[in-house]
XYZ file of C-alpha atoms in Angstrom:
544
model
C 0.000 0.000 0.000
C 2.834 2.398 0.890
C 4.485 1.531 -2.468
C 1.340 2.478 -4.400
C 1.063 5.792 -2.508
C 4.728 6.540 -3.109
C 4.319 5.805 -6.832
C 1.344 8.147 -7.032
C 3.248 10.907 -5.222
C 6.178 10.553 -7.608
C 3.810 10.634 -10.596
C 2.459 14.096 -9.701
C 5.666 16.070 -10.431
C 6.381 13.793 -13.388
C 3.010 14.592 -14.978
C 3.543 18.282 -14.285
C 6.937 18.152 -15.963
C 5.471 16.412 -18.985
C 2.726 19.029 -19.254
C 5.247 21.879 -19.003
C 7.654 20.390 -21.521
C 7.528 21.756 -25.061
C 6.446 19.434 -27.849
C 9.135 17.108 -29.136
C 9.282 18.986 -32.460
C 9.858 22.298 -30.680
C 12.611 20.722 -28.577
C 14.180 19.347 -31.749
C 14.030 22.725 -33.502
C 15.391 24.477 -30.463
C 18.240 22.010 -30.167
C 19.041 22.263 -33.856
C 18.940 26.056 -33.704
C 21.202 26.234 -30.661
C 23.504 23.781 -32.394
C 24.326 26.401 -35.026
C 25.683 28.825 -32.423
C 29.424 29.192 -32.859
C 29.527 27.121 -36.046
C 32.522 28.026 -38.183
C 31.940 28.831 -41.864
C 35.080 27.660 -43.678
C 36.653 30.161 -46.051
C 36.830 27.391 -48.647
C 33.017 27.301 -48.856
C 32.867 30.984 -49.855
C 33.723 31.838 -53.460
C 35.493 35.198 -53.140
C 38.431 35.375 -50.765
C 37.579 35.897 -47.076
C 38.967 34.860 -43.704
C 35.995 32.582 -43.132
C 33.067 33.229 -40.851
C 31.257 32.160 -37.739
C 27.714 32.086 -36.383
C 27.619 34.629 -33.570
C 24.120 34.101 -32.163
C 21.008 31.976 -32.589
C 17.485 32.023 -31.217
C 14.267 30.197 -31.899
C 11.535 32.646 -32.903
C 8.052 31.426 -32.024
C 5.208 31.450 -34.530
C 3.084 34.576 -34.950
C -0.020 35.339 -36.964
C 2.213 36.082 -39.974
C 5.109 33.599 -39.725
C 5.660 30.097 -38.459
C 8.363 29.134 -35.971
C 11.885 29.639 -37.302
C 15.507 29.648 -36.226
C 17.212 33.025 -36.584
C 20.982 32.792 -36.917
C 23.363 35.748 -37.009
C 26.808 35.387 -38.523
C 29.861 37.408 -39.484
C 32.175 36.861 -42.451
C 35.662 38.074 -41.647
C 37.531 40.289 -44.137
C 40.972 39.722 -45.594
C 42.062 43.238 -44.661
C 42.032 43.403 -40.846
C 41.083 47.087 -41.082
C 37.934 46.306 -43.085
C 34.605 45.637 -41.403
C 33.116 42.154 -41.352
C 30.059 41.262 -43.386
C 27.159 40.777 -40.993
C 24.351 38.513 -42.118
C 21.217 36.875 -40.790
C 19.365 33.791 -41.934
C 15.850 32.652 -40.998
C 15.411 28.876 -41.122
C 11.726 27.884 -40.900
C 10.571 24.723 -39.169
C 8.248 24.006 -42.089
C 10.765 24.567 -44.870
C 9.514 24.520 -48.441
C 13.035 23.639 -49.641
C 13.495 27.027 -51.325
C 15.650 30.021 -50.363
C 15.389 33.746 -50.972
C 18.015 36.451 -50.497
C 16.948 40.044 -49.891
C 18.862 43.008 -51.273
C 19.467 46.205 -49.328
C 18.983 49.895 -50.069
C 20.984 53.100 -50.348
C 24.435 52.545 -48.882
C 23.146 49.435 -47.087
C 24.890 49.028 -43.707
C 21.959 47.264 -42.041
C 20.371 43.853 -42.516
C 16.921 43.857 -44.147
C 13.918 42.399 -42.356
C 13.897 38.680 -43.171
C 10.160 38.420 -42.460
C 9.253 41.178 -44.932
C 7.717 40.807 -48.373
C 9.489 41.438 -51.664
C 9.492 45.011 -53.085
C 6.043 45.960 -54.406
C 4.739 42.761 -52.806
C 1.007 42.411 -52.099
C -0.418 43.302 -48.700
C -2.825 40.347 -48.635
C -0.321 37.561 -49.321
C 2.300 36.081 -46.980
C 5.938 37.013 -47.434
C 8.636 34.502 -48.386
C 9.454 33.428 -44.808
C 5.784 32.833 -44.042
C 5.604 30.668 -47.166
C 8.370 28.469 -45.828
C 11.361 30.002 -47.579
C 14.722 30.082 -45.848
C 15.388 33.819 -46.114
C 18.689 35.580 -45.647
C 20.422 38.901 -46.188
C 23.584 40.792 -45.302
C 24.626 44.369 -44.628
C 26.867 44.473 -47.759
C 30.046 44.492 -45.698
C 29.823 47.425 -43.296
C 27.711 48.643 -40.404
C 25.952 52.002 -40.653
C 26.137 54.406 -37.748
C 23.000 53.838 -35.622
C 20.598 56.757 -35.928
C 22.477 58.308 -38.841
C 20.299 61.279 -39.902
C 17.904 61.077 -41.574
C 18.483 57.449 -42.588
C 21.171 54.850 -41.963
C 21.065 54.132 -45.709
C 22.843 57.481 -46.206
C 25.985 56.610 -44.234
C 28.835 56.312 -46.743
C 31.708 56.415 -44.253
C 32.678 52.824 -45.100
C 34.064 54.198 -48.393
C 37.447 54.916 -46.804
C 38.302 51.179 -46.961
C 38.920 49.453 -50.300
C 37.630 46.025 -49.289
C 34.478 47.569 -47.855
C 33.894 49.393 -51.143
C 34.369 46.187 -53.164
C 31.970 44.379 -50.854
C 29.352 47.099 -51.235
C 29.812 47.119 -55.008
C 28.955 43.434 -55.212
C 31.475 41.088 -53.602
C 29.400 40.798 -50.416
C 26.488 39.360 -52.398
C 28.388 36.226 -53.355
C 30.038 35.909 -49.935
C 26.693 36.185 -48.147
C 24.992 33.760 -50.514
C 27.695 31.116 -50.129
C 27.783 31.419 -46.335
C 23.991 31.174 -46.134
C 23.887 28.049 -48.288
C 26.491 26.450 -46.031
C 24.329 27.168 -42.977
C 21.214 25.874 -44.741
C 23.024 22.603 -45.340
C 24.150 22.405 -41.702
C 20.656 23.081 -40.387
C 18.703 20.849 -42.754
C 20.990 17.802 -42.567
C 22.927 18.422 -45.758
C 19.968 19.460 -47.913
C 20.353 22.209 -50.510
C 17.561 24.508 -51.707
C 15.656 23.225 -54.705
C 15.325 26.787 -55.955
C 16.984 30.017 -54.889
C 15.621 33.488 -55.601
C 16.801 37.068 -55.054
C 14.617 40.145 -54.501
C 15.644 43.758 -54.012
C 14.728 47.351 -54.790
C 16.774 50.493 -55.487
C 20.367 49.620 -54.505
C 18.881 46.183 -53.843
C 17.517 46.242 -57.397
C 21.047 46.923 -58.631
C 22.193 43.995 -56.499
C 19.502 41.817 -58.077
C 20.824 42.596 -61.552
C 24.376 42.101 -60.275
C 23.745 38.498 -59.240
C 22.066 37.788 -62.583
C 24.950 39.290 -64.558
C 27.978 38.326 -62.484
C 26.860 35.021 -60.901
C 24.377 33.660 -63.468
C 24.111 30.184 -61.928
C 23.595 31.259 -58.306
C 19.883 32.106 -58.461
C 17.014 30.555 -60.381
C 14.973 33.731 -60.358
C 15.467 37.427 -59.640
C 13.068 40.256 -58.784
C 14.648 43.642 -59.490
C 12.568 46.648 -58.477
C 13.468 50.253 -59.412
C 17.125 49.244 -59.856
C 19.957 51.775 -59.520
C 21.966 49.707 -62.002
C 24.031 52.588 -63.410
C 25.065 53.601 -59.907
C 27.858 56.044 -60.752
C 25.792 57.747 -63.451
C 23.020 58.241 -60.895
C 25.572 59.568 -58.405
C 26.789 62.061 -61.002
C 23.214 63.136 -61.680
C 22.738 63.636 -57.937
C 25.809 65.871 -58.022
C 24.329 67.819 -60.926
C 21.082 68.150 -58.960
C 23.040 69.344 -55.937
C 24.776 72.120 -57.834
C 21.564 73.221 -59.586
C 19.474 73.411 -56.407
C 22.277 75.120 -54.475
C 22.225 78.118 -56.846
C 20.774 81.293 -55.315
C 16.999 81.316 -55.691
C 16.873 78.035 -57.624
C 15.445 75.765 -54.914
C 11.624 75.472 -55.003
C 10.346 74.970 -51.473
C 7.761 72.328 -50.545
C 4.793 74.543 -51.431
C 6.207 75.242 -54.888
C 7.001 71.568 -55.405
C 3.410 70.747 -54.553
C 2.174 73.448 -56.935
C 4.263 72.019 -59.747
C 3.105 68.474 -59.050
C -0.592 69.445 -59.000
C -0.175 71.381 -62.238
C 1.558 68.494 -64.008
C -1.129 66.029 -62.900
C -3.895 68.388 -64.013
C -2.316 68.705 -67.444
C -1.395 65.047 -67.994
C -3.902 62.987 -65.989
C -6.600 62.542 -68.621
C -4.270 61.281 -71.330
C -5.143 57.679 -70.507
C -8.875 58.294 -70.806
C -9.521 58.644 -67.069
C -9.005 61.510 -64.622
C -7.940 59.624 -61.480
C -4.681 61.221 -60.385
C -2.601 58.580 -62.196
C -0.618 59.450 -65.315
C -0.416 56.204 -67.268
C 1.598 57.487 -70.218
C 4.237 59.948 -68.945
C 5.938 60.061 -72.348
C 2.683 61.198 -73.911
C 2.524 64.490 -72.026
C 4.950 67.276 -71.225
C 3.987 70.149 -68.948
C 5.414 73.591 -69.680
C 6.530 75.121 -66.352
C 6.518 78.558 -67.957
C 2.766 78.566 -67.331
C 3.597 78.913 -63.625
C 6.060 81.784 -64.119
C 5.965 84.575 -61.570
C 5.569 88.140 -62.828
C 8.833 89.283 -64.404
C 10.404 85.956 -63.366
C 11.031 87.096 -59.796
C 10.154 84.946 -56.784
C 6.957 86.526 -55.511
C 5.614 83.669 -53.379
C 4.361 80.089 -53.359
C 1.772 80.540 -56.114
C 4.329 80.682 -58.929
C 7.864 79.728 -59.970
C 10.713 82.115 -60.545
C 12.927 81.920 -63.627
C 15.674 80.294 -61.563
C 13.270 77.648 -60.271
C 11.831 76.943 -63.732
C 15.356 76.524 -65.065
C 16.193 74.103 -62.228
C 13.115 71.930 -62.824
C 13.702 71.842 -66.583
C 17.329 70.813 -66.125
C 16.459 68.017 -63.693
C 13.835 66.723 -66.126
C 16.305 66.589 -69.014
C 19.166 64.141 -69.686
C 22.630 64.840 -68.322
C 25.647 63.930 -70.437
C 29.415 64.205 -69.962
C 32.295 64.040 -72.418
C 34.866 62.115 -70.401
C 35.321 58.355 -70.349
C 34.066 56.079 -67.576
C 35.378 52.523 -67.448
C 31.791 51.280 -67.365
C 31.167 53.045 -70.666
C 28.211 55.130 -69.441
C 27.960 58.624 -70.928
C 24.953 60.134 -69.184
C 21.777 59.844 -67.130
C 18.290 60.331 -68.623
C 16.821 62.674 -65.987
C 13.447 62.408 -64.237
C 9.909 62.774 -65.572
C 9.082 65.652 -63.208
C 7.283 67.432 -66.032
C 5.251 64.412 -67.095
C 3.847 62.918 -63.931
C 6.625 62.018 -61.490
C 5.726 62.694 -57.883
C 7.581 65.158 -55.689
C 5.375 64.692 -52.643
C 7.836 62.490 -50.740
C 10.114 65.313 -49.636
C 13.180 63.329 -48.565
C 13.325 61.199 -51.702
C 12.515 64.129 -53.962
C 14.032 67.599 -53.744
C 13.812 67.788 -49.974
C 12.637 70.757 -47.929
C 15.933 72.650 -47.889
C 18.491 73.542 -50.527
C 21.830 71.673 -50.548
C 24.517 73.345 -48.453
C 27.756 72.605 -46.633
C 27.517 70.819 -44.308
C 24.741 68.995 -46.116
C 21.472 69.389 -44.193
C 19.462 66.299 -43.282
C 16.424 68.039 -44.804
C 17.982 68.226 -48.268
C 16.798 65.676 -50.811
C 18.062 62.108 -50.669
C 20.015 62.578 -53.914
C 22.181 65.505 -52.730
C 22.824 63.726 -49.423
C 23.786 60.542 -51.261
C 26.137 62.529 -53.510
C 27.673 64.292 -50.519
C 28.580 60.970 -48.886
C 29.853 59.495 -52.147
C 32.143 62.439 -52.861
C 33.518 62.734 -49.340
C 34.084 59.044 -48.636
C 34.290 57.086 -51.892
C 35.722 59.647 -54.329
C 37.953 62.161 -52.526
C 38.135 60.223 -49.253
C 38.265 63.570 -47.524
C 35.399 63.795 -44.973
C 35.768 67.595 -44.909
C 35.392 68.023 -48.679
C 32.606 70.351 -49.868
C 30.766 68.145 -52.346
C 29.121 71.145 -54.010
C 32.481 72.163 -55.476
C 32.905 68.964 -57.520
C 31.315 69.423 -60.935
C 30.128 66.012 -62.233
C 30.449 67.266 -65.809
C 34.072 68.327 -65.292
C 35.476 66.411 -62.294
C 39.097 67.280 -63.107
C 41.597 65.460 -60.899
C 38.865 63.141 -59.609
C 38.020 61.728 -63.046
C 40.236 58.600 -62.720
C 38.752 57.735 -59.324
C 35.172 58.215 -60.543
C 35.947 56.073 -63.574
C 37.382 53.309 -61.386
C 34.291 53.376 -59.170
C 32.066 53.032 -62.225
C 33.770 49.748 -63.075
C 33.028 48.483 -59.559
C 29.542 49.864 -58.971
C 27.807 49.896 -62.356
C 25.909 46.745 -63.309
C 25.443 47.527 -66.975
C 26.411 44.439 -68.948
C 23.254 43.709 -70.987
C 24.384 40.219 -72.014
C 22.170 38.091 -69.785
C 22.422 34.992 -71.971
C 24.534 33.104 -69.372
C 21.765 33.726 -66.824
C 19.113 32.615 -69.314
C 21.065 29.493 -70.304
C 21.308 28.563 -66.627
C 17.497 28.646 -66.504
C 17.236 31.988 -64.735
C 14.096 34.143 -64.869
C 14.046 37.899 -64.354
C 11.207 40.233 -63.335
C 11.928 43.981 -63.393
C 9.441 46.492 -61.965
C 9.571 50.265 -61.788
C 7.100 52.949 -60.789
C 6.481 55.576 -63.444
C 6.426 58.261 -60.722
C 9.710 57.253 -59.053
C 11.418 60.355 -57.688
C 14.797 58.799 -56.769
C 15.723 56.303 -59.502
C 14.504 57.292 -62.945
C 12.226 54.794 -64.734
C 13.787 56.105 -67.932
C 17.084 54.555 -66.870
C 15.506 51.129 -66.310
C 13.856 51.337 -69.733
C 17.276 52.153 -71.153
C 18.778 49.060 -69.508
C 16.003 46.727 -70.671
C 16.230 47.994 -74.232
C 19.955 47.241 -74.200
C 19.215 43.685 -73.053
C 16.736 43.267 -75.910
C 19.228 44.656 -78.420
C 22.029 42.416 -77.143
C 20.138 39.187 -76.526
C 17.331 39.645 -79.054
C 13.695 40.416 -78.340
C 12.397 36.876 -78.684
C 15.222 35.443 -76.577
C 14.612 38.112 -73.933
C 10.914 37.218 -73.831
C 11.843 33.681 -72.849
C 13.428 34.715 -69.546
C 12.681 38.380 -68.695
C 9.774 40.756 -68.158
C 9.803 44.496 -67.477
C 6.738 46.262 -66.082
C 6.241 49.987 -65.412
C 3.539 50.789 -62.843
C 1.831 54.155 -63.496
C 1.528 56.348 -60.406
C 3.872 54.225 -58.266
C 6.797 55.977 -56.602
C 10.007 54.812 -54.942
C 8.764 53.693 -51.534
C 5.023 53.202 -52.135
C 4.249 55.948 -49.598
C 1.978 58.793 -50.682
C 1.890 57.404 -54.202
C -0.955 58.029 -56.606
C -0.945 54.256 -57.093
C 0.871 52.171 -54.452
C 1.807 48.998 -56.295
C 1.095 45.520 -54.928
C 1.776 42.433 -57.040
C 2.554 38.859 -56.078
C 5.725 38.754 -58.134
C 7.141 35.909 -56.037
C 4.359 33.526 -57.076
C 4.811 34.654 -60.674
C 8.536 33.964 -60.421
C 7.946 30.564 -58.817
C 5.581 29.526 -61.603
C 8.038 30.622 -64.258
C 11.229 29.218 -62.720
C 9.776 25.991 -61.348
C 7.066 25.126 -63.864
C 8.009 27.109 -66.955
C 4.814 29.174 -66.908
C 5.550 32.784 -67.840
C 3.423 35.607 -66.364
C 0.252 36.090 -68.394
C -1.998 39.152 -68.052
C -0.824 40.049 -64.522
C -2.858 42.484 -62.436
C -1.420 45.008 -59.982
C -3.393 46.242 -56.963
C -3.297 49.708 -55.420
C -2.488 48.976 -51.776
C -2.623 52.633 -50.734
C -4.793 53.261 -47.660
C -7.219 55.563 -49.469
C -7.621 53.840 -52.824
C -9.838 50.859 -52.037
C -7.566 48.230 -53.590
C -8.384 49.252 -57.138
C -6.643 47.189 -59.819
C -4.922 47.822 -63.135
C -3.396 45.555 -65.746
C 0.356 45.247 -65.216
C 1.488 46.153 -68.703
C 4.717 44.949 -70.262
C 7.057 47.733 -71.316
C 6.588 49.767 -73.467
C 2.794 49.413 -73.229
C 0.645 51.253 -70.683
C -2.966 50.898 -69.427
C -5.665 52.923 -71.199
C -9.201 53.164 -69.839
C -11.760 51.691 -72.231
C -14.938 51.934 -70.157
C -16.639 50.285 -67.203
C -15.699 50.295 -63.540
C -12.572 52.496 -63.283
C -11.383 50.519 -60.233
C -11.210 47.197 -62.091
C -8.327 46.069 -64.282
C -10.727 44.685 -66.894
C -11.770 48.238 -67.756
C -8.306 48.937 -69.177
C -6.246 47.636 -72.048
C -2.477 47.694 -72.492
C -1.551 49.798 -75.484
C 1.769 50.957 -76.968
């Protein structure tokens, strides 16, 4: 009898322990995740030369309403130059892995690790992101760490440019190093398994990175999503320098009220060209607004209801192509300017002209372009942090021409021969908003046309698509049409099953637009209203 009582007493804490214990699967995932901590990443597993790497931290992230349980591992890839920063990376390894992987690109000067639970650029707001779908997602900081709280954005910290290895990593080397290290960790975590398919998605500088992996490492990824890509990086930098000098001229900077006036006037003049007055200019090339209609009396600045001659001249110059007559190693000879006079938005102050004219030191309220140029000149070009970037003329850089040319060879991703990527089975989706105020959609059209000319139109059709979204801007904030398209599913279908996108539809995910839809038209076509419900894609047709 005493034995039975004793057994019952012992069973009480045992049952309690069993109830408190996590499920066996959770224990297994937790053990596997912790087992990655401290794992060495051999240098031999990474293509470009490094000093190897190591996992620096791991933690099991519990499931939420948007993602399942996953192991988050942080790692560092050590440089060859001991004075260079390490490449920091993170990888999310889901418990319910779909046997695919996706790498995210960064933005601006990078320096931080993108959110691994986020969606792809221009992704839909009603569909799960890659991690929630079961992808192993990963990303790096491109080989340097931005100063925390750098005003107004950590993506504007170019101080890494003083180190050569850090510059090479930012220009593209870190992409391959991060990819190789992540694949090694995927194999360690999933018992030697490799991803069935690997994809890359990025926008802006991340869009340039997306094209970089397709061009320079054609067999590394099965599919690539490149959104608003800054592919001709040095040419864009030089245009930012041109913008800086123009807006720094006395009286040339149009303040926020004047920028808004110009934007409203352009929309009023160009909006109806697609058959519907809805605030979205579908065919920017089909309309050109004359800013002279907003000229102040005698051309003097008399207030916010008009533009002075100096301001009209500034806007016209920024809307026109910039060319230079010196040689860059990348071969680029200009930048096509922005469609400010045919529907581009200027309502996002930081990414547009800003709220304050460029100055020295460069104010955090200047536009993103002048601030980007300021960092590039001081840290990557002259490597003199005290240099006044306004004094360097991008059309006549003088003693700095050789350095700018060398940077173009590193940073520009402008080889249009994508046949190696196509032969490896790669698929490419390029998206750009027609109202982008930071990276010109004209430049992306220029790149795609070069691909078609080099590869051939029919051959290009077999592996690449380029879509321009009317009304969409750079960050989908305050846009006339905030783009949302499930490009990842489209890429999966094409890369995995050979089914190319057919008649895709893009949704306006802006908070005030009721999820209206439009046909996502292949470049160079655009959507024209033909009648019916103006909020439904079927009421439009894609026309050249």
